[in-house]
Coordinates of C-alpha atoms (C1' of nucleotides) in Angstrom, one line a residue:
Chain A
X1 CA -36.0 -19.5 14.2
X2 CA -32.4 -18.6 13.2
X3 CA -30.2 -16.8 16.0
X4 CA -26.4 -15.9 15.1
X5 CA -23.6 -13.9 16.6
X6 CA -20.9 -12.0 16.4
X7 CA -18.6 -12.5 18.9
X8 CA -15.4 -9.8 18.8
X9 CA -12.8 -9.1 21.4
X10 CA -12.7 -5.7 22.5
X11 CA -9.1 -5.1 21.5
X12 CA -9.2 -2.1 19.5
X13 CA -10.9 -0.9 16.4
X14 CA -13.4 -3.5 14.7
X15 CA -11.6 -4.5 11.5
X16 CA -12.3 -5.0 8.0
X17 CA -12.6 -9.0 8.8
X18 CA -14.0 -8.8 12.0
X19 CA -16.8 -6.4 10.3
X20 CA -17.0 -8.9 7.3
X21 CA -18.2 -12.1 9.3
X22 CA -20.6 -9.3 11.1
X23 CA -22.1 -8.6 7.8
X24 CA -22.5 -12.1 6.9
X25 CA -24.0 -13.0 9.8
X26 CA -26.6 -9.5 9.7
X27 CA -27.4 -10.5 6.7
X28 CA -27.8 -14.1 7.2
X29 CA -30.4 -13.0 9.8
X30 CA -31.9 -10.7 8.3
X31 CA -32.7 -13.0 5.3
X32 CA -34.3 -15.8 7.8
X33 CA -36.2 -13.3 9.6
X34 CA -33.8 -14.2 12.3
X35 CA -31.9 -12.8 15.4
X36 CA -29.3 -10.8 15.6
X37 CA -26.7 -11.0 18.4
X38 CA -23.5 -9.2 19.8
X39 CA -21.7 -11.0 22.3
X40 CA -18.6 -9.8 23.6
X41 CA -15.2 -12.1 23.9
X42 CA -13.8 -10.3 26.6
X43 CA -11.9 -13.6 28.7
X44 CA -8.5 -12.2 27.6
X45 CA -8.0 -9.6 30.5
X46 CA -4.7 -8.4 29.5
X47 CA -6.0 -7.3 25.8
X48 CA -9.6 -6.4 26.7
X49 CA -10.9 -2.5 27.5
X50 CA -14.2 -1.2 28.1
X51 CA -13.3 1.8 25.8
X52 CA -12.6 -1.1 22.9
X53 CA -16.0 -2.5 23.0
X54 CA -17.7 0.9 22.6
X55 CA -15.3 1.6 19.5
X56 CA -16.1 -2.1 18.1
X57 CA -19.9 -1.2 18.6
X58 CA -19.9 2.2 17.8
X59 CA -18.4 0.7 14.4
X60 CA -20.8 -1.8 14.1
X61 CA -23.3 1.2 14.6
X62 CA -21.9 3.2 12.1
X63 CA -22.1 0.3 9.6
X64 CA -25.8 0.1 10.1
X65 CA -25.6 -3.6 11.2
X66 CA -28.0 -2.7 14.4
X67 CA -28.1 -5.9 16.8
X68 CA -31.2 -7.4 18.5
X69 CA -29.7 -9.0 21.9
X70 CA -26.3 -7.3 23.0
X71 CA -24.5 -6.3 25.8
X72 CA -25.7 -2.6 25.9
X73 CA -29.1 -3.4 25.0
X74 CA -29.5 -6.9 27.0
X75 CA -31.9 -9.7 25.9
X76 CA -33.3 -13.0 27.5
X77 CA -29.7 -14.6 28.0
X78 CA -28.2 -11.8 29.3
X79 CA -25.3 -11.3 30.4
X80 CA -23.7 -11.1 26.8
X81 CA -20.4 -10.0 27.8
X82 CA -18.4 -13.2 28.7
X83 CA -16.5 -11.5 31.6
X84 CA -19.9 -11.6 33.3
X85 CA -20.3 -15.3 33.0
X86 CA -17.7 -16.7 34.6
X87 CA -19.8 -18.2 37.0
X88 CA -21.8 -20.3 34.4
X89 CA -19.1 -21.3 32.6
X90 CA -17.4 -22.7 36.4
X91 CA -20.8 -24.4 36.7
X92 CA -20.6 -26.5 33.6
X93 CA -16.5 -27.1 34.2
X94 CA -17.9 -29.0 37.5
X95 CA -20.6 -30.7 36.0
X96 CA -18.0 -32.4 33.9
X97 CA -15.8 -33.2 36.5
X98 CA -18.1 -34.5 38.6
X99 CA -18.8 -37.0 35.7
X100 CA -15.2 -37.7 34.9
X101 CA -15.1 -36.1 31.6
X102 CA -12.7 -33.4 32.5
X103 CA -10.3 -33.4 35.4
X104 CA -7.8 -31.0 37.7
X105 CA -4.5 -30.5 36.0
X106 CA -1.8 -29.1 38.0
X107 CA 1.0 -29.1 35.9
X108 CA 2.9 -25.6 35.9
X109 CA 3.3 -23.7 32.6
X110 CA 7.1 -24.6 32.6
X111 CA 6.4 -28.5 33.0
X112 CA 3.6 -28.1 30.1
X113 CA 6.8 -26.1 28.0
X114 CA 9.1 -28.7 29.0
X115 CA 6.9 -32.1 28.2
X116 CA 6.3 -30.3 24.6
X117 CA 9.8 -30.0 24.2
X118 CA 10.6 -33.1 24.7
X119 CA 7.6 -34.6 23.1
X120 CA 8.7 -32.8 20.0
X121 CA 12.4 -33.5 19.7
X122 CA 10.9 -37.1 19.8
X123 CA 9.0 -36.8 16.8
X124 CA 5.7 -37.1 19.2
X125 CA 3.1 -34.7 18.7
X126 CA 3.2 -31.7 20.9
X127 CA 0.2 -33.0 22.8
X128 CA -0.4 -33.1 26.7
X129 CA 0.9 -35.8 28.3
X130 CA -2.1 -37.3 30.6
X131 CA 0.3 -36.6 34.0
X132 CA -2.9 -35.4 36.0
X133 CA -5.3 -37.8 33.8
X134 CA -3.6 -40.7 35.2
X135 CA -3.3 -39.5 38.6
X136 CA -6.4 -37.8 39.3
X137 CA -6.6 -35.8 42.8
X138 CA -9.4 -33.4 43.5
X139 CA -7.6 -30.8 45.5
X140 CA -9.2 -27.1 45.5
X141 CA -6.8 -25.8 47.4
X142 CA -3.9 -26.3 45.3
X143 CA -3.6 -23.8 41.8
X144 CA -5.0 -26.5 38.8
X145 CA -6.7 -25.7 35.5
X146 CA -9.7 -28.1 34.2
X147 CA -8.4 -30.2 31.3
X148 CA -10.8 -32.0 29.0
X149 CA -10.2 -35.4 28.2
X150 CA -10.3 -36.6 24.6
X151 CA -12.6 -39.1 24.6
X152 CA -11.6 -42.7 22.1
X153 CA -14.5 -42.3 20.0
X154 CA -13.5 -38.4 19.5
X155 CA -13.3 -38.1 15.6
X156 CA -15.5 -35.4 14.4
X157 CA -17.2 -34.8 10.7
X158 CA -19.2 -31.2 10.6
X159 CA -20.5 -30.0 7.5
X160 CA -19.8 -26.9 6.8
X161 CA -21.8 -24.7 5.2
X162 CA -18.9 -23.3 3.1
X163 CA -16.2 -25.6 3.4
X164 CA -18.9 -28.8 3.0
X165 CA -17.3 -31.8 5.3
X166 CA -14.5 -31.5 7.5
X167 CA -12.9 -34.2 9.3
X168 CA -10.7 -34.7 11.9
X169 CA -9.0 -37.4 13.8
X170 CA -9.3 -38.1 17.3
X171 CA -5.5 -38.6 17.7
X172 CA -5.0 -34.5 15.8
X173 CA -5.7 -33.4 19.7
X174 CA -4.6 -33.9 22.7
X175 CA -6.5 -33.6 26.1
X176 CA -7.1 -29.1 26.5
X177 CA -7.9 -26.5 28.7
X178 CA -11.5 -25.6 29.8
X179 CA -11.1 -23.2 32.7
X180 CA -7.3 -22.0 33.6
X181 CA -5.9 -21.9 36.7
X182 CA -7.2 -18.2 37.3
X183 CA -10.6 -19.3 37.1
X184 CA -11.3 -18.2 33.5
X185 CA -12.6 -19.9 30.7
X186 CA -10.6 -20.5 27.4
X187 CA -12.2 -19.5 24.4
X188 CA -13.0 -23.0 23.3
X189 CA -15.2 -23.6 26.5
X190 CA -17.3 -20.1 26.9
X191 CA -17.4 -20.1 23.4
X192 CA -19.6 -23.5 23.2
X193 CA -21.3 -22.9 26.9
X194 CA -22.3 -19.2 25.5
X195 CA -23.5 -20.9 21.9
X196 CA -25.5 -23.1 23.7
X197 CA -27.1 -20.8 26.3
X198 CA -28.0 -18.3 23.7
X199 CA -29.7 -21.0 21.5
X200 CA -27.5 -20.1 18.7
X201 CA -28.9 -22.3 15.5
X202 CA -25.6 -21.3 13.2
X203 CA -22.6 -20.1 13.9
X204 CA -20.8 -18.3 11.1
X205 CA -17.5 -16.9 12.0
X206 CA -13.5 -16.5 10.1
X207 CA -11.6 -19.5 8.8
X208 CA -9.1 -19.1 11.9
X209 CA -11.3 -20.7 14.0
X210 CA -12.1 -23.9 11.7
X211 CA -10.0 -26.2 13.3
X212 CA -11.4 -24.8 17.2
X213 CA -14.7 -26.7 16.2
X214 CA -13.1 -29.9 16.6
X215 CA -12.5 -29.4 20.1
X216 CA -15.8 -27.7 20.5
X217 CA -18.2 -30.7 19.3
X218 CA -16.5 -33.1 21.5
X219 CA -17.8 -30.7 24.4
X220 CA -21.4 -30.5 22.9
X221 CA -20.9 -34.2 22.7
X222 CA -20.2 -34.8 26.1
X223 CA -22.8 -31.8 27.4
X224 CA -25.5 -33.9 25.2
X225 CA -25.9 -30.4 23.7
X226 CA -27.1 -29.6 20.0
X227 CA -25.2 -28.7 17.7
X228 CA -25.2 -25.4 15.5
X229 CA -24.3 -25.3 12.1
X230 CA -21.1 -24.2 11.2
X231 CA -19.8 -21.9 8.6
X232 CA -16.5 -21.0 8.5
X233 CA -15.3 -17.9 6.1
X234 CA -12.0 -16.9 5.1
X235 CA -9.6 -14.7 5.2
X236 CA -8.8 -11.5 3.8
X237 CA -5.9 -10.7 2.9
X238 CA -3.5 -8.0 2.1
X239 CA -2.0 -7.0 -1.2
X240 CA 1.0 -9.7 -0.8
X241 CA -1.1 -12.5 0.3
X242 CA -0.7 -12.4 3.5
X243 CA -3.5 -12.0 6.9
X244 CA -4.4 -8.3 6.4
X245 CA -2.9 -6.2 9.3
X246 CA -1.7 -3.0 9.9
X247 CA 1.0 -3.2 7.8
X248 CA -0.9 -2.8 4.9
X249 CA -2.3 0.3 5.7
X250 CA -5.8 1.1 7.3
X251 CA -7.8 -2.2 8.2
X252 CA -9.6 -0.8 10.6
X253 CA -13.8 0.5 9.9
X254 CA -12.9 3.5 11.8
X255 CA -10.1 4.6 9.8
X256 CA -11.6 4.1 6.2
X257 CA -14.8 6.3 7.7
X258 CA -12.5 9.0 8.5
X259 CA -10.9 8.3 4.8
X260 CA -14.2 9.5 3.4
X261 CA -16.0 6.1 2.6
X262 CA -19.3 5.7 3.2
X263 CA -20.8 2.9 5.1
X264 CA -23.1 1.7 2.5
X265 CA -20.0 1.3 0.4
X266 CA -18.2 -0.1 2.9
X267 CA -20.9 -2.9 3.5
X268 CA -21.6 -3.6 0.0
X269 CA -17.6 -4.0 -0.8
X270 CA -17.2 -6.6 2.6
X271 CA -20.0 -8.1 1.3
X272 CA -18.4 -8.5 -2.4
X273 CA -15.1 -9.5 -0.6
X274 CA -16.4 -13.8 -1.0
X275 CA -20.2 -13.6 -1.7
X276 CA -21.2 -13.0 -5.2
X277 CA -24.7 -11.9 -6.4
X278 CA -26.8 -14.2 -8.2
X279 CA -26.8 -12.0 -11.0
X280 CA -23.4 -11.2 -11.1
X281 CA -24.0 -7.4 -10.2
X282 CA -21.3 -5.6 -8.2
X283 CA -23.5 -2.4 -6.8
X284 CA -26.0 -3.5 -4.6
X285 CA -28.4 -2.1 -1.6
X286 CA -28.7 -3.5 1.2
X287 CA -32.1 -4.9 0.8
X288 CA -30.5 -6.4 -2.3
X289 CA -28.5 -8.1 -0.2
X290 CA -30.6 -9.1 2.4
X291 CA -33.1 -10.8 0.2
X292 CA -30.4 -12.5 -2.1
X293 CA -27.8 -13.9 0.4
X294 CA -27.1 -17.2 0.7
X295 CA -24.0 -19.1 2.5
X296 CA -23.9 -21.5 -0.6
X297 CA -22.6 -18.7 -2.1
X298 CA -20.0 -18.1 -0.2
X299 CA -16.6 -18.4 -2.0
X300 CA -14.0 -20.8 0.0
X301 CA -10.9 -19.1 -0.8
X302 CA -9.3 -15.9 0.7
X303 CA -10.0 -12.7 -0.7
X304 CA -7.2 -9.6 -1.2
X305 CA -8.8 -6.4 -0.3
X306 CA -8.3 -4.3 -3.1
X307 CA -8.7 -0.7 -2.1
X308 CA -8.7 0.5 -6.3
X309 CA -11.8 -1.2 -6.4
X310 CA -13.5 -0.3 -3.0
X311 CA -12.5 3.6 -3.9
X312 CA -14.5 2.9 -7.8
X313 CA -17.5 1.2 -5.5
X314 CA -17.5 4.4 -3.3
X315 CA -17.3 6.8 -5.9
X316 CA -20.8 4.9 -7.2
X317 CA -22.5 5.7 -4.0
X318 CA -21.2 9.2 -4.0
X319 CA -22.6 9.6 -7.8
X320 CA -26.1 8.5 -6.9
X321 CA -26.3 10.3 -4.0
X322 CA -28.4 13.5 -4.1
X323 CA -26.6 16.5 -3.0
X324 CA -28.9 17.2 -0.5
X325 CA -28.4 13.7 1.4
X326 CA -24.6 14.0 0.4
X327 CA -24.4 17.7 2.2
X328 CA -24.1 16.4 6.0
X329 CA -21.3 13.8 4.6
X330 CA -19.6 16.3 3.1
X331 CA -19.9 19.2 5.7
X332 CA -18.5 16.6 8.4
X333 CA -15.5 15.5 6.1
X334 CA -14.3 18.5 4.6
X335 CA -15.5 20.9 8.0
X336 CA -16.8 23.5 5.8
X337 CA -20.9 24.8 5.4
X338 CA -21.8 27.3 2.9
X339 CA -25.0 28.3 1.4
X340 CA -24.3 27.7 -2.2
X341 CA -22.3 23.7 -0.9
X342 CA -25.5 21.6 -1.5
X343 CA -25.0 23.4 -5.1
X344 CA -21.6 23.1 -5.6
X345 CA -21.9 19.2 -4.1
X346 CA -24.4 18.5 -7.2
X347 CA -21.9 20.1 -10.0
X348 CA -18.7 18.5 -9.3
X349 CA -19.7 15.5 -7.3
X350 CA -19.1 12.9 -10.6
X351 CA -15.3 13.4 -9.9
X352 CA -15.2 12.4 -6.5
X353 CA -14.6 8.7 -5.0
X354 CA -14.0 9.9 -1.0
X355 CA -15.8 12.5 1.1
X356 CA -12.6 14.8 1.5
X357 CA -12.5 15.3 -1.9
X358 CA -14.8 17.2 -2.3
X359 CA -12.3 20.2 -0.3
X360 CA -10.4 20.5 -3.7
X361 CA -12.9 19.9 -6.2
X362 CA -15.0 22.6 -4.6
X363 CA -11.8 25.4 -4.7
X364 CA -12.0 26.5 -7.5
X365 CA -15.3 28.6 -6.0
X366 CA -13.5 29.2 -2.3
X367 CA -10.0 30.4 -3.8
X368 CA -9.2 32.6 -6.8
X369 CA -6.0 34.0 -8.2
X370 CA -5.9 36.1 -11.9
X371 CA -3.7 34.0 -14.3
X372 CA -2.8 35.9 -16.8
X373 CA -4.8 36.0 -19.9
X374 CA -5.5 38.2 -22.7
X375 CA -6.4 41.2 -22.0
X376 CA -8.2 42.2 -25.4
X377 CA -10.5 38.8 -24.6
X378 CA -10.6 39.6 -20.6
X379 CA -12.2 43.2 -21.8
X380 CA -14.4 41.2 -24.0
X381 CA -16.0 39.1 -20.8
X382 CA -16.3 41.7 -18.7
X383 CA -18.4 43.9 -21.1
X384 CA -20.6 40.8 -21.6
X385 CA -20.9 40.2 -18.0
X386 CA -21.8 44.0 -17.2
X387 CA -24.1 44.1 -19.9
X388 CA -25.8 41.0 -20.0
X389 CA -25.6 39.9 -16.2
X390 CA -24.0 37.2 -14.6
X391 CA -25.6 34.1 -16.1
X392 CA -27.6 31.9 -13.9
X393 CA -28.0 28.6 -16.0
X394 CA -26.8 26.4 -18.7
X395 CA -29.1 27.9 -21.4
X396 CA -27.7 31.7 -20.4
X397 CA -23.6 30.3 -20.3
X398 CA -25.0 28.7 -24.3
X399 CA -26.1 32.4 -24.7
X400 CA -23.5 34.1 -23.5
X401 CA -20.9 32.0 -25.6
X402 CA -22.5 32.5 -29.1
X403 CA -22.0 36.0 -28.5
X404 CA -18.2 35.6 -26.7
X405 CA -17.8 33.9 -30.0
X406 CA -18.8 37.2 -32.2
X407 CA -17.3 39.5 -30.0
X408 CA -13.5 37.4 -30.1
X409 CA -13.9 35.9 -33.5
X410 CA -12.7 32.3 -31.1
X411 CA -15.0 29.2 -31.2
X412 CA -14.3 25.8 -29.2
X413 CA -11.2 25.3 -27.4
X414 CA -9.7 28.6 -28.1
X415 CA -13.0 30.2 -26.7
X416 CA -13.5 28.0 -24.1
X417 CA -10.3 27.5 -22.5
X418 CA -8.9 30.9 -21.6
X419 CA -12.8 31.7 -20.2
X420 CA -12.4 28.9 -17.7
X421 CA -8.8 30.0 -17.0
X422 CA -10.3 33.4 -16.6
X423 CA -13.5 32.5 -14.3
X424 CA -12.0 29.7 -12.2
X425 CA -8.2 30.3 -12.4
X426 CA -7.7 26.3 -13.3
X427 CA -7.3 24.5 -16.3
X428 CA -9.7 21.5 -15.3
X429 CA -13.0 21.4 -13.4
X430 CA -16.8 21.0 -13.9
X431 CA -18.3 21.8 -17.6
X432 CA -18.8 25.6 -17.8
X433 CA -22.3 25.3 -17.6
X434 CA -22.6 24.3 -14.5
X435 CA -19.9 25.8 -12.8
X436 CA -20.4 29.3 -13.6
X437 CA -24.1 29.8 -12.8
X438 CA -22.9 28.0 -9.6
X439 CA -19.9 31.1 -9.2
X440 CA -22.9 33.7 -9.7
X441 CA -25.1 32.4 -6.9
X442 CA -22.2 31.2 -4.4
X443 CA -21.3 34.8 -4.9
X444 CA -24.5 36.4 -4.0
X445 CA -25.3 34.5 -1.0
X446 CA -21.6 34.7 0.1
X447 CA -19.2 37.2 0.4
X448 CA -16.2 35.5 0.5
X449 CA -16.9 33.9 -3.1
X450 CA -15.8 36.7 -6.2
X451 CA -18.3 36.9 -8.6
X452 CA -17.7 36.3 -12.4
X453 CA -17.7 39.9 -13.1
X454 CA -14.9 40.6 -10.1
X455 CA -13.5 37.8 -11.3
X456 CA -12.4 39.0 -14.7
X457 CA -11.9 42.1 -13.5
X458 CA -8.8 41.3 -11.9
X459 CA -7.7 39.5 -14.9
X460 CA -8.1 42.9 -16.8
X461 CA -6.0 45.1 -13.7
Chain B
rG1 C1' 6.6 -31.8 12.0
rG2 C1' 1.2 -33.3 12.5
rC3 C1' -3.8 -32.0 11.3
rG4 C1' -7.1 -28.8 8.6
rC5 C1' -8.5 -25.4 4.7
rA6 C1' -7.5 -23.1 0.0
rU7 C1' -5.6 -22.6 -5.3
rU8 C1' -10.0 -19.6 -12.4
rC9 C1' -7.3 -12.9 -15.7
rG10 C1' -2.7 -8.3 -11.5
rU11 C1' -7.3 -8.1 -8.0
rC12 C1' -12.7 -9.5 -6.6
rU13 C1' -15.4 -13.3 -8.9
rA14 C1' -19.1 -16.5 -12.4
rG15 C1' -18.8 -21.5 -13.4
rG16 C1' -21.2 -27.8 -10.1
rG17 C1' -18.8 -33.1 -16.7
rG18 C1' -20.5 -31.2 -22.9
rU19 C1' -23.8 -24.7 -24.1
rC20 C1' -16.2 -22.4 -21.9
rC21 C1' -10.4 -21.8 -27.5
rA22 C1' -13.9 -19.7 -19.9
rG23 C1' -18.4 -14.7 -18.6
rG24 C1' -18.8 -10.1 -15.4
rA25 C1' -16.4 -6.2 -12.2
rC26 C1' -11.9 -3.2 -10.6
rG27 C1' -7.2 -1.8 -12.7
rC28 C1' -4.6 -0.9 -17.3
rC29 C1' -4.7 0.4 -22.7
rG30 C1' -7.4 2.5 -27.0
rC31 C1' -11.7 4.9 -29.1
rC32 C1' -16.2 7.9 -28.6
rC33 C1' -18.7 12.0 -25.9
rU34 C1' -16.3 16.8 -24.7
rC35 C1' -13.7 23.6 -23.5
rU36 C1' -10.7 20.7 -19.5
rC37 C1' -10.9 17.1 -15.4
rA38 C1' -14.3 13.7 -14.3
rC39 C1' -18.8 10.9 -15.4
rG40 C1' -20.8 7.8 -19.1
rG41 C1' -20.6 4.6 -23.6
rC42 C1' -17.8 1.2 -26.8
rG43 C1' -13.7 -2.0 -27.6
rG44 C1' -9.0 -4.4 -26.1
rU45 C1' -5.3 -6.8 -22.6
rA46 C1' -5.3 -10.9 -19.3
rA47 C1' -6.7 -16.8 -15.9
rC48 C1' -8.6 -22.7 -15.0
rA49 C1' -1.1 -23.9 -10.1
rC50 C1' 1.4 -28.6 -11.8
rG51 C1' 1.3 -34.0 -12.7
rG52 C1' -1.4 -38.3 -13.0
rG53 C1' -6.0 -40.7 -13.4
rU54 C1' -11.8 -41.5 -14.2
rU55 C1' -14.8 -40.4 -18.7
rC56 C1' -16.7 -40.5 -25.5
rA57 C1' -15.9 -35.6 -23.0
rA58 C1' -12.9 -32.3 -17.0
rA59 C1' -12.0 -25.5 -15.0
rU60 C1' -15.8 -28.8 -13.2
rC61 C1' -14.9 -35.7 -10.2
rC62 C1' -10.6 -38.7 -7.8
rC63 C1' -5.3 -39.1 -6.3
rG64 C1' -0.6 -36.9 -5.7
rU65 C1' 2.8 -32.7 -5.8
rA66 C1' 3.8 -27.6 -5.1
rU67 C1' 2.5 -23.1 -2.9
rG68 C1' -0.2 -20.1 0.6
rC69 C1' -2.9 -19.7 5.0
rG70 C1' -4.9 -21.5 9.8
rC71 C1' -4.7 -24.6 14.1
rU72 C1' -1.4 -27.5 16.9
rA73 C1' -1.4 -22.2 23.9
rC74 C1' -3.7 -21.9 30.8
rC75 C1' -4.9 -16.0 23.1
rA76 C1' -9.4 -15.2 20.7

RNA sequence: GGCGCAUUCGUCUAGGGGUCCAGGACGCCGCCCUCUCACGGCGGUAACACGGGUUCAAAUCCCGUAUGCGCUACCA
């Protein structure tokens, strides 16, 4: 049975990478019929909130990646907010004292800054220097933090699910913190006590952390714990190559929601952002996902977030949306509900990427100002449209042309383009067809919409 | 500095020794559709970081260099 995680720190907004290495690991799970599980970070006192982890889950929520174990909705190894586990994680701290595997330090952070120091202008790497190793007390009563101690057989090999094998030295680390002298766990300790407790079986999370497993299998080692398999995905990036961050605009879920993206979008461009689909397509469901992801393939090297791109994705959903299930999205972006919008949504939504864009692609129905036009052709509409009626399809706007047509003497573009200026005051907009049965109706069911007819009467005034 | 990871069109990527003078998508350009703007269709532009190997044959394997990023914390 396959169990993953997310793990964020409730810092803030979920962000585009944060949300990525959720969606891998959703649909990782979903693929393998597997688990699901939030767990939140939250050892870091000074940048944790309670008011951060709702936003990071209420993103999550919003993205559709719903969890099966979590901190709101529990599970069998709850607690999963780490903040709440501090006693487990003391427990297995003196389990490995007692054996001899980890030991008191009680060097000062000012010694620890000085010994690197000096350690450094030597040409020695920044390592600790085994002080407290060598002389090992067991005083509680005196501040300490619990060190682990590198054992001589502590080179590591993992194979990565991504990045294949990785190897590492036992001399590339130097003996590190399990609990600190305030009693909380690093994240290299909870991180591996929580994995473990939780029976996670893979554990798929951002590149950052890639060299942290080194450290981390030397503590399964010495627990005598299984190990997970790893898969470590990279980075995204901004525009000039560098970590994405707020410098480069929105990163954060909640901010490109508010920008008018949809979260299907938003999930399948993530997604896109290092996974590829075996058949090469770009627009995909979820299900599509779900049934076709694999880790193998998983692209190794960092991705730039290309917002161009996500926008074009968007603008796909938005196209093969019906109006009616596009209506409550639009109504909540642009703040506006009118009888004729579900209409309206259906005739001009080709030329929209982004919810709020719909506010001006729908004005030409909302506002109207007389442009000048002729008057002699203005006369000629307005007899049409009070003899023949408004019309109310495409097939009645064809009708009504052919005999603009006899009436002017104008055909195509001359015809055409001074009735458009004339019915919607703009020189662009949805074909003529469309939009002017749509003016009729909005105008009936709505008073604050002119009508054709009204229309082109002020033209003629 | 040390260790680790990465490097295919501007961007996301396909590619796993011959089928690749490298395929798809976004962007850009052109054409078509067309009353306009979009949408859509068609076509074009554009890449294997560099240098050495291995091999009959390398984008694909190996080594090195360069560049970028990450870790090297009592942050996660």
């Amino acid at each position: 049975m396959i169990r993953v995680r997310f793990a964020p720190s409730p810092t803030g907004h979920l962000h585009v990478g944060g949300a990525r290495t959720a969606i891998f690991n959703w649909l990782f799970a979903k693929h393998h019929g597997g688990t699901f599980i939030i767990r939140v970070e939250d050892t870091d006192l000074a940048r944790s909130t309670a008011e951060s982890e709702t936003m990071v889950l209420d993103d999550l929520r919003w993205l559709g990646l719903l969890w099966d174990e979590g901190p709101d909705v529990g599970g069998p190894h709850a607690p999963y907010r780490q903040s709440e586990r501090v006693s487990r994680y003391g427990q297995v701290a003196r389990g490995l004292l007692q054996r001899g595997i980890a030991y008191r330090c009680y060097c000062t952070e000012e010694e620890l800054e000085a010994k690197r120091k000096v350690a450094e202008a030597a040409g020695r790497p920044p390592h600790y220097d085994l002080t407290c190793w060598l002389n090992r007390r067991d005083d509680d009563s005196l501040p300490h933090a619990i060190r682990f101690h590198v054992p001589e057989d502590g080179d590591v090999t993992i194979d990565d699910a991504i990045r294949g094998e990785v190897t590492w030295k036992r001399e590339s680390l130097g003996d590190f913190i399990l609990v600190r002298s305030d009693g909380l766990p690093t994240y290299n300790f909870s991180v591996v006590v929580d994995d473990h407790d939780m029976e996670i079986t893979d554990v798929i999370r951002a590149e950052e952390h890639l060299t942290n497993t080194h450290r981390q299998v030397l503590i399964y080692r010495a627990m005598d714990w299984l190990i997970p398999h790893f898969a470590h995905v990279s980075l995204i990036l901004g525009q000039d190559r560098t970590k994405l961050s707020k410098r480069h605009g929105a990163t954060s879920v909640a901010a490109y929601a508010e920008a008018g993206f949809l979260a299907d979008a938003m999930v399948n461009y993530l997604a896109l952002l290092g996974w590829s689909a075996p058949d090469g397509r770009d627009v995909f469901d979820r299900d599509y996902a779900i049934t076709n992801f694999e880790l193998d393939r998983v692209n190794s090297a960092p991705a730039v977030f290309d917002p161009q791109k996500f926008e074009w994705l968007n603008g796909q959903y938005i196209h093969a949306m019906t109006a009616a299930a596009l209506r409550p999205l639009v109504v909540g972006a642009i703040g506006v509900d009118t009888p004729w919008l579900e209409e309206a949504i259906d005739v001009v939504k080709t030329s929209v990427h982004l919810l709020p864009q719909f506010r001006e692609a729908i004005r030409f129905v909302t506002e109207y100002a007389a442009p000048e036009i002729d008057r002699g052709f203005a006369a000629a509409v307005a007899a049409d449209l009070r003899e023949n009626g408004s019309p109310r399809d495409a097939d009645a706007v064809r009708a009504m042309n052919e005999r603009l047509k006899k009436a002017t003497g104008l055909k195509g573009k001359e015809l055409f383009m001074p009735l458009r200026l004339a019915l919607t005051g703009m020189d662009h907009g949805p074909e003529l067809v469309r939009a002017i049965p749509l003016l009729g109706r909005a105008s009936e069911s709505d008073p604050g919409v002119l009508s054709p007819l009204a229309r082109i009467e002020q033209c003629i005034r």
